[in-house]
Coordinates of C-alpha atoms in Angstrom, one line a residue:
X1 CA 179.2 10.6 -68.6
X2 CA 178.3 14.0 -70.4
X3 CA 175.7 16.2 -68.5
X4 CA 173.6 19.2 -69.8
X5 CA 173.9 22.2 -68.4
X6 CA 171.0 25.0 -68.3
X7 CA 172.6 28.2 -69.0
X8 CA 170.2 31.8 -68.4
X9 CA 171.4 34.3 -71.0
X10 CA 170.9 37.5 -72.8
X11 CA 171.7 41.3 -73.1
X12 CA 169.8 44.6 -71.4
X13 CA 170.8 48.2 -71.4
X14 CA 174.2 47.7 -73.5
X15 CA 174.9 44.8 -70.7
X16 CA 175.1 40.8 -71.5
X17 CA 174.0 38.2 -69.2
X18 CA 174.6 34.7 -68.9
X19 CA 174.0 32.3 -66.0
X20 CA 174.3 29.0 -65.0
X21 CA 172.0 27.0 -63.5
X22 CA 172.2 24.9 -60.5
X23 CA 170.6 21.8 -59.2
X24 CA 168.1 23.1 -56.3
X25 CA 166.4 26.8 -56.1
X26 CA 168.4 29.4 -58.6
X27 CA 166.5 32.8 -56.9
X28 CA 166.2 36.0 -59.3
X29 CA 166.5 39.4 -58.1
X30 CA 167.9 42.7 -57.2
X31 CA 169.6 42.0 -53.9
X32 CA 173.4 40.8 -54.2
X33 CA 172.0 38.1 -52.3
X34 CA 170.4 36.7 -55.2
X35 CA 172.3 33.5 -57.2
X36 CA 170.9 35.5 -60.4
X37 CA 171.4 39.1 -59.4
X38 CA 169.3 41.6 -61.9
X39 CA 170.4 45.0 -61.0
X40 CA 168.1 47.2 -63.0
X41 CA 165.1 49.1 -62.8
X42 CA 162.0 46.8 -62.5
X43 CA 163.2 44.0 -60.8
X44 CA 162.0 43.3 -57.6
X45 CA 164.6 42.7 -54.6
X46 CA 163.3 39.0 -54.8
X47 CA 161.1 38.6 -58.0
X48 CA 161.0 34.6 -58.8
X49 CA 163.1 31.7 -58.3
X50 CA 164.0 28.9 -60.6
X51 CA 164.4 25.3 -59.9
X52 CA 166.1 22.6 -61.3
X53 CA 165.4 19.1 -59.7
X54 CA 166.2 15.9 -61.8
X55 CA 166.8 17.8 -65.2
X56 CA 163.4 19.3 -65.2
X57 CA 163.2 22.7 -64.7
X58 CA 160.5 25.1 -63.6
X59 CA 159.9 29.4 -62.8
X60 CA 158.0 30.6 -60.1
X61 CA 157.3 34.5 -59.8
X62 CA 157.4 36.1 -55.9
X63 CA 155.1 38.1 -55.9
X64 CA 157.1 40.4 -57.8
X65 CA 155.5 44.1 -58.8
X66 CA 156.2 43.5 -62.4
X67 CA 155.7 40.2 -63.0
X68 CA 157.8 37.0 -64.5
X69 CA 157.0 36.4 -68.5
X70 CA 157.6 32.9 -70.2
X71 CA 157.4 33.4 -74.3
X72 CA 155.3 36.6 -73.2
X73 CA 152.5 35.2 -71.3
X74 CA 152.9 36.7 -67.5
X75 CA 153.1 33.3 -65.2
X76 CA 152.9 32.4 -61.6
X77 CA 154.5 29.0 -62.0
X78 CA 155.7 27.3 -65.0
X79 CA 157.3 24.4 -66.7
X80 CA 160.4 25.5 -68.8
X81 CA 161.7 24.3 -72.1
X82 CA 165.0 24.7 -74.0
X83 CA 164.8 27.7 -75.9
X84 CA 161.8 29.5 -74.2
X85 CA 162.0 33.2 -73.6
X86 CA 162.4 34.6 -69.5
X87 CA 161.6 38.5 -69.1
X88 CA 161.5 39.6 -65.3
X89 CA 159.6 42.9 -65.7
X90 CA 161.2 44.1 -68.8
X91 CA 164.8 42.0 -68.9
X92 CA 164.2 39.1 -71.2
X93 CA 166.5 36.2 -71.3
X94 CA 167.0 32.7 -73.4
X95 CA 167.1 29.3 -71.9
X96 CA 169.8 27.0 -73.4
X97 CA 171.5 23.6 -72.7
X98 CA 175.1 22.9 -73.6
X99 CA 177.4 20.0 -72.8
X100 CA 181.1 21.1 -72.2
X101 CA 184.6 20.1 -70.6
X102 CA 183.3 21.2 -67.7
X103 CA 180.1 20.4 -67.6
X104 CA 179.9 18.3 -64.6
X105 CA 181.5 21.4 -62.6
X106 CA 178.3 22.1 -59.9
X107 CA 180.5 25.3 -59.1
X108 CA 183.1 26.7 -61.2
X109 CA 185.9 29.2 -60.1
X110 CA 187.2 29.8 -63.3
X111 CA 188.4 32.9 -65.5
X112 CA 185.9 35.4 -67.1
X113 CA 184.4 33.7 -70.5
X114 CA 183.4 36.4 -72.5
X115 CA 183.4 40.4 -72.3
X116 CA 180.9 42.9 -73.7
X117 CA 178.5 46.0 -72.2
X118 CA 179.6 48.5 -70.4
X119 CA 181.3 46.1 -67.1
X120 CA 181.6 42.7 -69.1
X121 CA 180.8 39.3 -68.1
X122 CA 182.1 36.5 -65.9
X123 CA 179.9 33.4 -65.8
X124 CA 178.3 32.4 -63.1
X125 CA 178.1 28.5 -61.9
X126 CA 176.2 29.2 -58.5
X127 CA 176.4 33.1 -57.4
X128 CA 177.4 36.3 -57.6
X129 CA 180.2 36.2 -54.8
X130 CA 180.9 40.0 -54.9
X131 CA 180.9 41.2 -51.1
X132 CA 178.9 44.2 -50.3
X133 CA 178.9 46.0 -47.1
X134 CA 176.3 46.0 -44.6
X135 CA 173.6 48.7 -45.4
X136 CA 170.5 50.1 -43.8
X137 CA 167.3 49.0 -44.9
X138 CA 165.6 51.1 -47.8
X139 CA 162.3 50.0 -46.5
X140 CA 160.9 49.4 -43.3
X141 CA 160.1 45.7 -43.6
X142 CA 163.3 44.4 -45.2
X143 CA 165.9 42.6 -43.6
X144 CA 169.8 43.5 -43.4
X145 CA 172.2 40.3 -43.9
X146 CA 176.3 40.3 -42.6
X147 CA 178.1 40.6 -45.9
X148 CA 179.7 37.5 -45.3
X149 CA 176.9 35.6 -44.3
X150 CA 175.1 33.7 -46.6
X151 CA 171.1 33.7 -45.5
X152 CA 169.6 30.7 -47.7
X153 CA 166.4 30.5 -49.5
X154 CA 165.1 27.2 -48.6
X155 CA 161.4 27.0 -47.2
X156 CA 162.7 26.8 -43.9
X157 CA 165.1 29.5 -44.2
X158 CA 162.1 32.1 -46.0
X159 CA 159.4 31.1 -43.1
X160 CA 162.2 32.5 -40.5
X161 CA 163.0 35.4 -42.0
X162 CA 159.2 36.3 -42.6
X163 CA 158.8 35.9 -38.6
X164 CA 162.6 38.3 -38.3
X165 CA 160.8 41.4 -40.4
X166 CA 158.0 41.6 -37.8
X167 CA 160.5 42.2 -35.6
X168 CA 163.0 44.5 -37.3
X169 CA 161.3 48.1 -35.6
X170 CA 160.9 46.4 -32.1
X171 CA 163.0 46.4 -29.4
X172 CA 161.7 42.9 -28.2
X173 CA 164.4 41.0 -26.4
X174 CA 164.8 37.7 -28.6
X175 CA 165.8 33.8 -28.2
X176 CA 167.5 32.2 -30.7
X177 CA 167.1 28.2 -30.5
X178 CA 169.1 26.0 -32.4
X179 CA 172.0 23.7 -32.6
X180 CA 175.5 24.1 -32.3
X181 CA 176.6 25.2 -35.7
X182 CA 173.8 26.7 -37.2
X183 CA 174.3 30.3 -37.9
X184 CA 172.9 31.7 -34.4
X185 CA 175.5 34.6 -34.4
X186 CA 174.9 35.4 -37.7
X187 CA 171.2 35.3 -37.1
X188 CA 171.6 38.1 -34.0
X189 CA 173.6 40.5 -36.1
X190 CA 170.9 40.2 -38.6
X191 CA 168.7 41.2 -36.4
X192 CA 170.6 43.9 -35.0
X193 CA 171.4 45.3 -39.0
X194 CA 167.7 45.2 -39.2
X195 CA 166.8 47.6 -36.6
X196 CA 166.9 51.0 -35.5
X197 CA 170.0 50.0 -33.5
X198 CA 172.1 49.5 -36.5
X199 CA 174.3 52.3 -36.2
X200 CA 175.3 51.1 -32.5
X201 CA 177.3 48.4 -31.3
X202 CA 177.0 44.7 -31.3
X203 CA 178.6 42.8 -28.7
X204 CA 179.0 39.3 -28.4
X205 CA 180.0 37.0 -25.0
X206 CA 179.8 33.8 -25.3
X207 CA 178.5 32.7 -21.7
X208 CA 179.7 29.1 -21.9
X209 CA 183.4 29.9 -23.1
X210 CA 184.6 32.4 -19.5
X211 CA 185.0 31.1 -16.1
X212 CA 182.7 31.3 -13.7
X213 CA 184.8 33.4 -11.7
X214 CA 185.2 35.8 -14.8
X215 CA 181.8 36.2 -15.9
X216 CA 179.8 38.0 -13.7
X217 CA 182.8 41.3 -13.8
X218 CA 183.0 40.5 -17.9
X219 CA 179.3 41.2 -18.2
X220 CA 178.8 43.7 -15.3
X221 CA 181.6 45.1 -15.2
X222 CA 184.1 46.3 -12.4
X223 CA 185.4 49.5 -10.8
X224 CA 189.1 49.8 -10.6
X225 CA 190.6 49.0 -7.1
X226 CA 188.3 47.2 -6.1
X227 CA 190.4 44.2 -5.1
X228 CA 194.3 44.0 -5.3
X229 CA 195.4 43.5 -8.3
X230 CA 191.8 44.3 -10.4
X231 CA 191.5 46.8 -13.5
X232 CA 188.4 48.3 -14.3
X233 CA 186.2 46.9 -16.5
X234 CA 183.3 48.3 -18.1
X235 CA 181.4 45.1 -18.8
X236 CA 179.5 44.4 -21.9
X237 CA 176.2 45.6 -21.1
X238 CA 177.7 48.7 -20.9
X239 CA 179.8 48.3 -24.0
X240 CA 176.7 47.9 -26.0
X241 CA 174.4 50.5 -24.9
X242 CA 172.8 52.1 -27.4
X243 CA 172.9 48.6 -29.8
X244 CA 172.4 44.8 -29.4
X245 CA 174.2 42.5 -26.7
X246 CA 174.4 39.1 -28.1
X247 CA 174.6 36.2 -25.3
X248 CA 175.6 32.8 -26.8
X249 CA 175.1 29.8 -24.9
X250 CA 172.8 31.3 -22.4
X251 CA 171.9 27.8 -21.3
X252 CA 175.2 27.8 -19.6
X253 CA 175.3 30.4 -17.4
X254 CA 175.4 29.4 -14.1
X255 CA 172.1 29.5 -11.8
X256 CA 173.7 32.4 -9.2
X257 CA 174.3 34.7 -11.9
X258 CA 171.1 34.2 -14.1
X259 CA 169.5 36.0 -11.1
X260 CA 171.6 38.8 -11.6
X261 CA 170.9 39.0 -15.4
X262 CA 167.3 38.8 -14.6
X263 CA 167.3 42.1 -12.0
X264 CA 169.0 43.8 -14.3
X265 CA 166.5 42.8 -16.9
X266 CA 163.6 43.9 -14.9
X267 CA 165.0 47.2 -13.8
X268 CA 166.9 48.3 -17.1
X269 CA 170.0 49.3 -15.0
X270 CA 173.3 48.3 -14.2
X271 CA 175.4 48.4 -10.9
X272 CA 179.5 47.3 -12.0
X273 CA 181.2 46.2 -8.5
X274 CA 181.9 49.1 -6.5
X275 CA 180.3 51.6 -8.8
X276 CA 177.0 53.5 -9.2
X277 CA 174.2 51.8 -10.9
X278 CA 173.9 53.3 -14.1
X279 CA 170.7 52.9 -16.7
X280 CA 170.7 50.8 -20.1
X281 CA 169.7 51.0 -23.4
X282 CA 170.4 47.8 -25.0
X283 CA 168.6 45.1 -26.5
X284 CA 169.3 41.8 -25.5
X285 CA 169.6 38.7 -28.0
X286 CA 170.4 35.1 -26.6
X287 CA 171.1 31.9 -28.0
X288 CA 171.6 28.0 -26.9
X289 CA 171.9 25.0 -28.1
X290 CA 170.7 23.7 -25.0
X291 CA 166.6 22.3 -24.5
X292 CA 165.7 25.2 -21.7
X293 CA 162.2 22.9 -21.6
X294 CA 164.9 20.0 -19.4
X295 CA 167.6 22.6 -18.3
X296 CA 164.1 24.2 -16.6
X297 CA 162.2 20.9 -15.2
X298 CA 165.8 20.2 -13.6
X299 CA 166.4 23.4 -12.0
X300 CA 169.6 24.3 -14.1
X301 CA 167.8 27.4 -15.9
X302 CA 165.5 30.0 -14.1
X303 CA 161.6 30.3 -15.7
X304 CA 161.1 33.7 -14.6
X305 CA 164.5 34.4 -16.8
X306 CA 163.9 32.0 -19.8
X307 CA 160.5 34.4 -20.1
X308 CA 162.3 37.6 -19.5
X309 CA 164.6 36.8 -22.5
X310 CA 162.4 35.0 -24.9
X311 CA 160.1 37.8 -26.0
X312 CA 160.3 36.3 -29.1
X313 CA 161.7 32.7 -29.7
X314 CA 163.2 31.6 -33.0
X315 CA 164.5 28.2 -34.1
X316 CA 166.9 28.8 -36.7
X317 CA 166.9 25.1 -38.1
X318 CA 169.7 22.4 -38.4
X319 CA 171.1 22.1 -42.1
X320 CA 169.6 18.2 -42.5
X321 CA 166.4 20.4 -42.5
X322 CA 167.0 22.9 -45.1
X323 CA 169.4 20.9 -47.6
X324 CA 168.6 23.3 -50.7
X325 CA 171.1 25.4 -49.2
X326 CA 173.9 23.2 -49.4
X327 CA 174.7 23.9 -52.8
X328 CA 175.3 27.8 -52.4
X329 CA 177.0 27.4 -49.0
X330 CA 179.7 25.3 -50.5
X331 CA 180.2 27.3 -54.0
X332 CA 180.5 30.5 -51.1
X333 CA 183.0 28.8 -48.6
X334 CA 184.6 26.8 -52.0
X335 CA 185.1 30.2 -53.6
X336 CA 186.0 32.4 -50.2
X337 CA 188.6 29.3 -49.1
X338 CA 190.0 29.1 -52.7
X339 CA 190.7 33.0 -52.9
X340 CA 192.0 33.5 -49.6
X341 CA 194.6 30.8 -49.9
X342 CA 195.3 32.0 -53.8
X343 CA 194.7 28.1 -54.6
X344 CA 194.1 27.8 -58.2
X345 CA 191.5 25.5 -58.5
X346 CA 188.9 24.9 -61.6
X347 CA 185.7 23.8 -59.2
X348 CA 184.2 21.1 -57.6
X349 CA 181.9 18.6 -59.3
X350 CA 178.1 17.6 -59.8
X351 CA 179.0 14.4 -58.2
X352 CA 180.8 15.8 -55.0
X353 CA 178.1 18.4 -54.6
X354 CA 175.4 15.5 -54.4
X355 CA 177.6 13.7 -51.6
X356 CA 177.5 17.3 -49.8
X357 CA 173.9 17.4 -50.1
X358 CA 173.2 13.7 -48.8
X359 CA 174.9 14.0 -45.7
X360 CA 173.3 14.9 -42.5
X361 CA 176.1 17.4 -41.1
X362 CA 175.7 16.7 -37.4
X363 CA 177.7 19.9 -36.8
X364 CA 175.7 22.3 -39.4
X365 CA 176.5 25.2 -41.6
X366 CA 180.3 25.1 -39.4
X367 CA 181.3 21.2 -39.8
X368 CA 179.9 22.3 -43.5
X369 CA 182.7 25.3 -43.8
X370 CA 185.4 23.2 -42.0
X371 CA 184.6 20.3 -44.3
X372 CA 185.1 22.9 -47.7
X373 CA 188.3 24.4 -46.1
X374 CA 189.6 20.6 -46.5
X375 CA 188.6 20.2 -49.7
X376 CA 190.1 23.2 -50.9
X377 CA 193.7 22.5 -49.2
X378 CA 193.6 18.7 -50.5
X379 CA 192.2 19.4 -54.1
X380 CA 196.0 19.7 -56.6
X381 CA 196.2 22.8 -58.1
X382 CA 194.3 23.2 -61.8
X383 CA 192.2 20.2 -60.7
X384 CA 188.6 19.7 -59.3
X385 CA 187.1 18.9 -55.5
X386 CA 186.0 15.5 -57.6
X387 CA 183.2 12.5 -55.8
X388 CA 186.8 10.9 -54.9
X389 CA 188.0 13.5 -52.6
X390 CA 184.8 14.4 -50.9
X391 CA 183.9 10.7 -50.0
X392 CA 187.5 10.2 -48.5
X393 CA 187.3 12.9 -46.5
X394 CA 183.8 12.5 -45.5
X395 CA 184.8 8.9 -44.5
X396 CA 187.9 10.0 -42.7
X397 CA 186.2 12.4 -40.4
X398 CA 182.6 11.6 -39.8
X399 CA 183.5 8.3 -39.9
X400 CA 186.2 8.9 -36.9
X401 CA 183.2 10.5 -34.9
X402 CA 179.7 9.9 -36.4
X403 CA 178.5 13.2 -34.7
X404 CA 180.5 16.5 -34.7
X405 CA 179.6 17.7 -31.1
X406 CA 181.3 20.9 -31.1
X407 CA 179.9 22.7 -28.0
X408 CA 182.0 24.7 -25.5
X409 CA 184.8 23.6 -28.3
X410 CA 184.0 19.9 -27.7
X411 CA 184.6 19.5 -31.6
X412 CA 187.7 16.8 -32.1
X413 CA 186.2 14.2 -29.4
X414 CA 188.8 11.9 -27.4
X415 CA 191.8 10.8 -29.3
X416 CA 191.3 7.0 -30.1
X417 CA 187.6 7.0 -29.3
X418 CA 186.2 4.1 -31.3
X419 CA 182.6 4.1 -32.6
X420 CA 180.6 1.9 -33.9
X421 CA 180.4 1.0 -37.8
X422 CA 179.3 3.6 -40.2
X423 CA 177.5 2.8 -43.0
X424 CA 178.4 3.8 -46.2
X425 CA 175.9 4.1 -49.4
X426 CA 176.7 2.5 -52.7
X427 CA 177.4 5.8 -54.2
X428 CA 180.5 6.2 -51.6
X429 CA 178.4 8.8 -49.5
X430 CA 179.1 8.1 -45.7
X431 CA 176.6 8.1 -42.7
X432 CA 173.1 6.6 -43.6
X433 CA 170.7 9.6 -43.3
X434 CA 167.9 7.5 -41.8
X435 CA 170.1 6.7 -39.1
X436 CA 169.3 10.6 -38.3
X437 CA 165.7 9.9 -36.6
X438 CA 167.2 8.2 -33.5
X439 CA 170.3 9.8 -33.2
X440 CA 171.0 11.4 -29.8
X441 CA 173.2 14.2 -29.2
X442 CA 173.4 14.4 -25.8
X443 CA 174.1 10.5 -25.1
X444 CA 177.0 11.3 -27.1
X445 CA 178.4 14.2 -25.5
X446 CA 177.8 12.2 -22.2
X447 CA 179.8 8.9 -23.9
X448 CA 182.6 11.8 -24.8
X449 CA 182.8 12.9 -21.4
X450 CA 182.9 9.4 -19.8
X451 CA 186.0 8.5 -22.2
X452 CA 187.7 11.1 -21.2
X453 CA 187.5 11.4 -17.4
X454 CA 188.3 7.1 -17.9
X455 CA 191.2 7.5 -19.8
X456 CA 192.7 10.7 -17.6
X457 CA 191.9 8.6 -14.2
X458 CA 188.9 11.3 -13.6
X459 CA 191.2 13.9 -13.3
X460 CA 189.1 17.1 -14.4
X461 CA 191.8 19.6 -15.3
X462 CA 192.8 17.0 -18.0
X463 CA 189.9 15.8 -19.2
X464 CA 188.7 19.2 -20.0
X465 CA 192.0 19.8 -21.8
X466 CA 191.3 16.5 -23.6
X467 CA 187.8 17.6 -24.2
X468 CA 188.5 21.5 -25.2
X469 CA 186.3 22.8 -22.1
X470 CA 187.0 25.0 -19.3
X471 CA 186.9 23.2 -15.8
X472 CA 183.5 24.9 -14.9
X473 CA 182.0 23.4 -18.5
X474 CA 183.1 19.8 -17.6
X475 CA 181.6 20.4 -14.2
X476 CA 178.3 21.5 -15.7
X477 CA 178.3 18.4 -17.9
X478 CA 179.0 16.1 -14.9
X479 CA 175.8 17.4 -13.1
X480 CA 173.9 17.7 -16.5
X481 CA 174.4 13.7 -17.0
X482 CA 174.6 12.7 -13.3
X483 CA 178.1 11.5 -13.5
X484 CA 180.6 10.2 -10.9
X485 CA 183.9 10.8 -11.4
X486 CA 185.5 8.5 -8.5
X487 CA 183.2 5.7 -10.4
X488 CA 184.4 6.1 -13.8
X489 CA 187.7 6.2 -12.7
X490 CA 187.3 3.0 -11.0
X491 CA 185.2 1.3 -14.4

């Protein structure tokens, strides 16, 4: 089957241009950030967006200061033809369709195509994938991204980042909601690249992954000496003053020490064991994937600290909800995976981006990347990620476990854990979407947990292992769930 392919091209200041569309939202402007990045005078950081959806084609300006132009009439939204003329502020470009050899690539990793102007010209399929550094904000309501985080433009994505620049010159303390997988972390350092903060520290601790034992000294701190055996330890609070501290999984922290984090909340100092108490200046971000609404109502998560923390509360959203960033997360992990490895490998397909796009990923943007990485390493050199490869993959691994639970590591499930049947489309795309509405997370993580304390006699130290938790994880999850352990061993 031959497809057509809408190609963006044209020449400005000495330079040429040339672009290929994708299926989805193609956004235009002068942020690296941008799949069609403009960078010259006039064009707004994000000036107008272009979308492609079924072969049909339209332009919609964003509110850019100079405007979008189609065939010289200044638009707000428009319909698009072959062979109409673009100009974002004064940068015109010509709308074409070819058909080629590789014109069912979706994203295509190959060689520069042409040369001319004063740096020359490598076609695009998706994005510019240049990195660029972190940098401070030019204005004062822009936000900052990671420079190897890729933000999104979906709806979704655009409505959360218009609630972040409100909050880029406060010092609010923050909750990030959202489920495993999702970007939280990434989300947090945006945050903290967005704020006056910038130029100190982030620190991270993820409160679900250190002992229980370990936690209070790791995020405290500890004065040397002070039982046998004991270094000092600063403790991260004190390791980001001046910045952000980041804690992941805050739904996980056990009940004695969430009292501790709240005094020091309230009073803005610190007192590390056997040491003076010593003021703070540090924001606090958190994160869980974890319903505080249930975790409170049982008792497992204090109320006076769940509204100490959540000054602000942001649910970054699951990837099922924003699927019009699928296509430029995998042309960014294809392209990062395929040039750190120094695979040689021409692209991956129209057809195996749709199968990306249908599926639900249970386990977000990270099952996403993990899912790419495999792709790349299976895909033969000179060849394509084809329809083939994706939907044997996707049928080898979600099909093993229909959801990728991956919190506190719990990310492979139990060895030999049968599920039930998976459906699988016509089109060779696995999991039935629709399936999504009643699926349940947690009655999952609780069949996980059963399995493995069953098949290990309900001994904890190896179920844990089997699970990839700490002892004090699997304990939580035993209370979370009410579960016995003397009567699953006996089942």
């Amino acid at each position: 089957m031959t497809h057509s392919r809408w190609i963006l091209s044209g020449s400005h200041g000495g330079q040429r241009y040339r672009f290929r569309l994708i299926e989805g939202g193609n956004t235009v402007g002068s942020r690296r950030q941008n799949q069609i990045c403009l960078e010259t005078s006039g064009i707004s950081k994000h000036h107008a967006v272009l979308r492609l959806k079924d072969g049909r084609l339209t332009v919609e300006d964003l509110a850019s200061k100079n405007g979008t132009y189609v065939n010289g009439r200044r638009v707000h939204r428009a319909k698009l033809e072959v062979g109409d003329e673009l100009a974002f502020a004064s940068l015109k470009l010509r709308l074409e369709q070819t058909a080629s050899e590789d014109a069912q690539l979706a994203v295509s990793l190959g060689s520069p195509l042409l040369s001319g102007g004063e740096s020359g010209l490598q076609e695009t399929s998706l994005m510019d994938h240049r990195g660029t550094a972190a940098q401070r904000p030019r204005g004062g309501d822009d936000l900052v991204f990671p420079a190897s985080w890729l933000p999104g433009e979906s709806p979704a994505m655009v409505e959360l980042f218009a609630q972040m620049r409100s909050l880029a010159s406060s010092d609010l303390p923050v909750l990030i909601l959202g489920e495993t997988g999702v970007g939280k972390e990434g989300l947090a350092r945006t945050l903290h690249l967005s704020s006056a903060r910038s130029e100190g520290p982030f620190v991270a601790i993820n409160c679900a992954a250190i002992p229980e034992e370990l936690l209070e000294s790791e995020l405290f701190g500890i004065g040397a000496g002070v039982a046998t055996g004991v270094g000092g330890r600063q403790g991260r609070f004190l390791e980001a003053q001046g910045g952000t501290l980041f804690l992941d999984e805050i739904g996980d922290m056990p009940t004695a020490l969430q009292a501790k984090l709240l005094r020091v909340l309230q009073e803005g100092e610190i007192q590390p064991l056997g040491l003076r108490p010593k003021s703070l200046d540090v924001r606090v971000v958190a994160a869980t994937h974890d319903d505080l609404t249930v975790a409170m109502a049982s008792g497992r998560f204090r109320r006076d600290l769940f509204y100490r923390l959540a000054g602000v509360a942001l649910h970054l959203p699951p990837l099922r909800q924003r699927r019009d960033d699928i296509p430029a997360l995998v042309a960014h992990f294809l392209t990062a995976f395929a040039h750190g490895s120094g695979k040689d490998i021409r692209g991956l397909t129209v057809d195996a981006m749709g199968l990306a796009v249908e599926q639900p990923w249970p386990g977000n943007v990270r099952q996403l990347q993990h899912a790419v990485e495999r792709w790349v390493h299976r895909c033969p050199k000179h060849q394509v990620v084809d329809a083939e490869l994706v939907a044997v993959d996707l049928a080898a691994t979600l099909g093993t476990a229909p959801v990728d639970v991956e919190t506190d590591g719990l990310d492979e499930g139990v060895e030999g854990l049968e599920p039930g049947p998976t459906p699988i489309h016509s089109s060779g795309a696995v999991f039935d979407p629709e399936a999504l509405e009643s699926l349940d997370l947690a009655a999952f993580e609780e069949r996980l947990v059963r399995e493995a304390l069953r098949r290990t006699g309900g001994h904890l130290t190896q179920a844990a292992e089997a699970l990839g938790l700490s002892r004090q994880a699997l304990r939580r999850r035993l209370d979370r769930y009410g579960l016995n352990r003397d009567e699953i061993r006996g089942s």
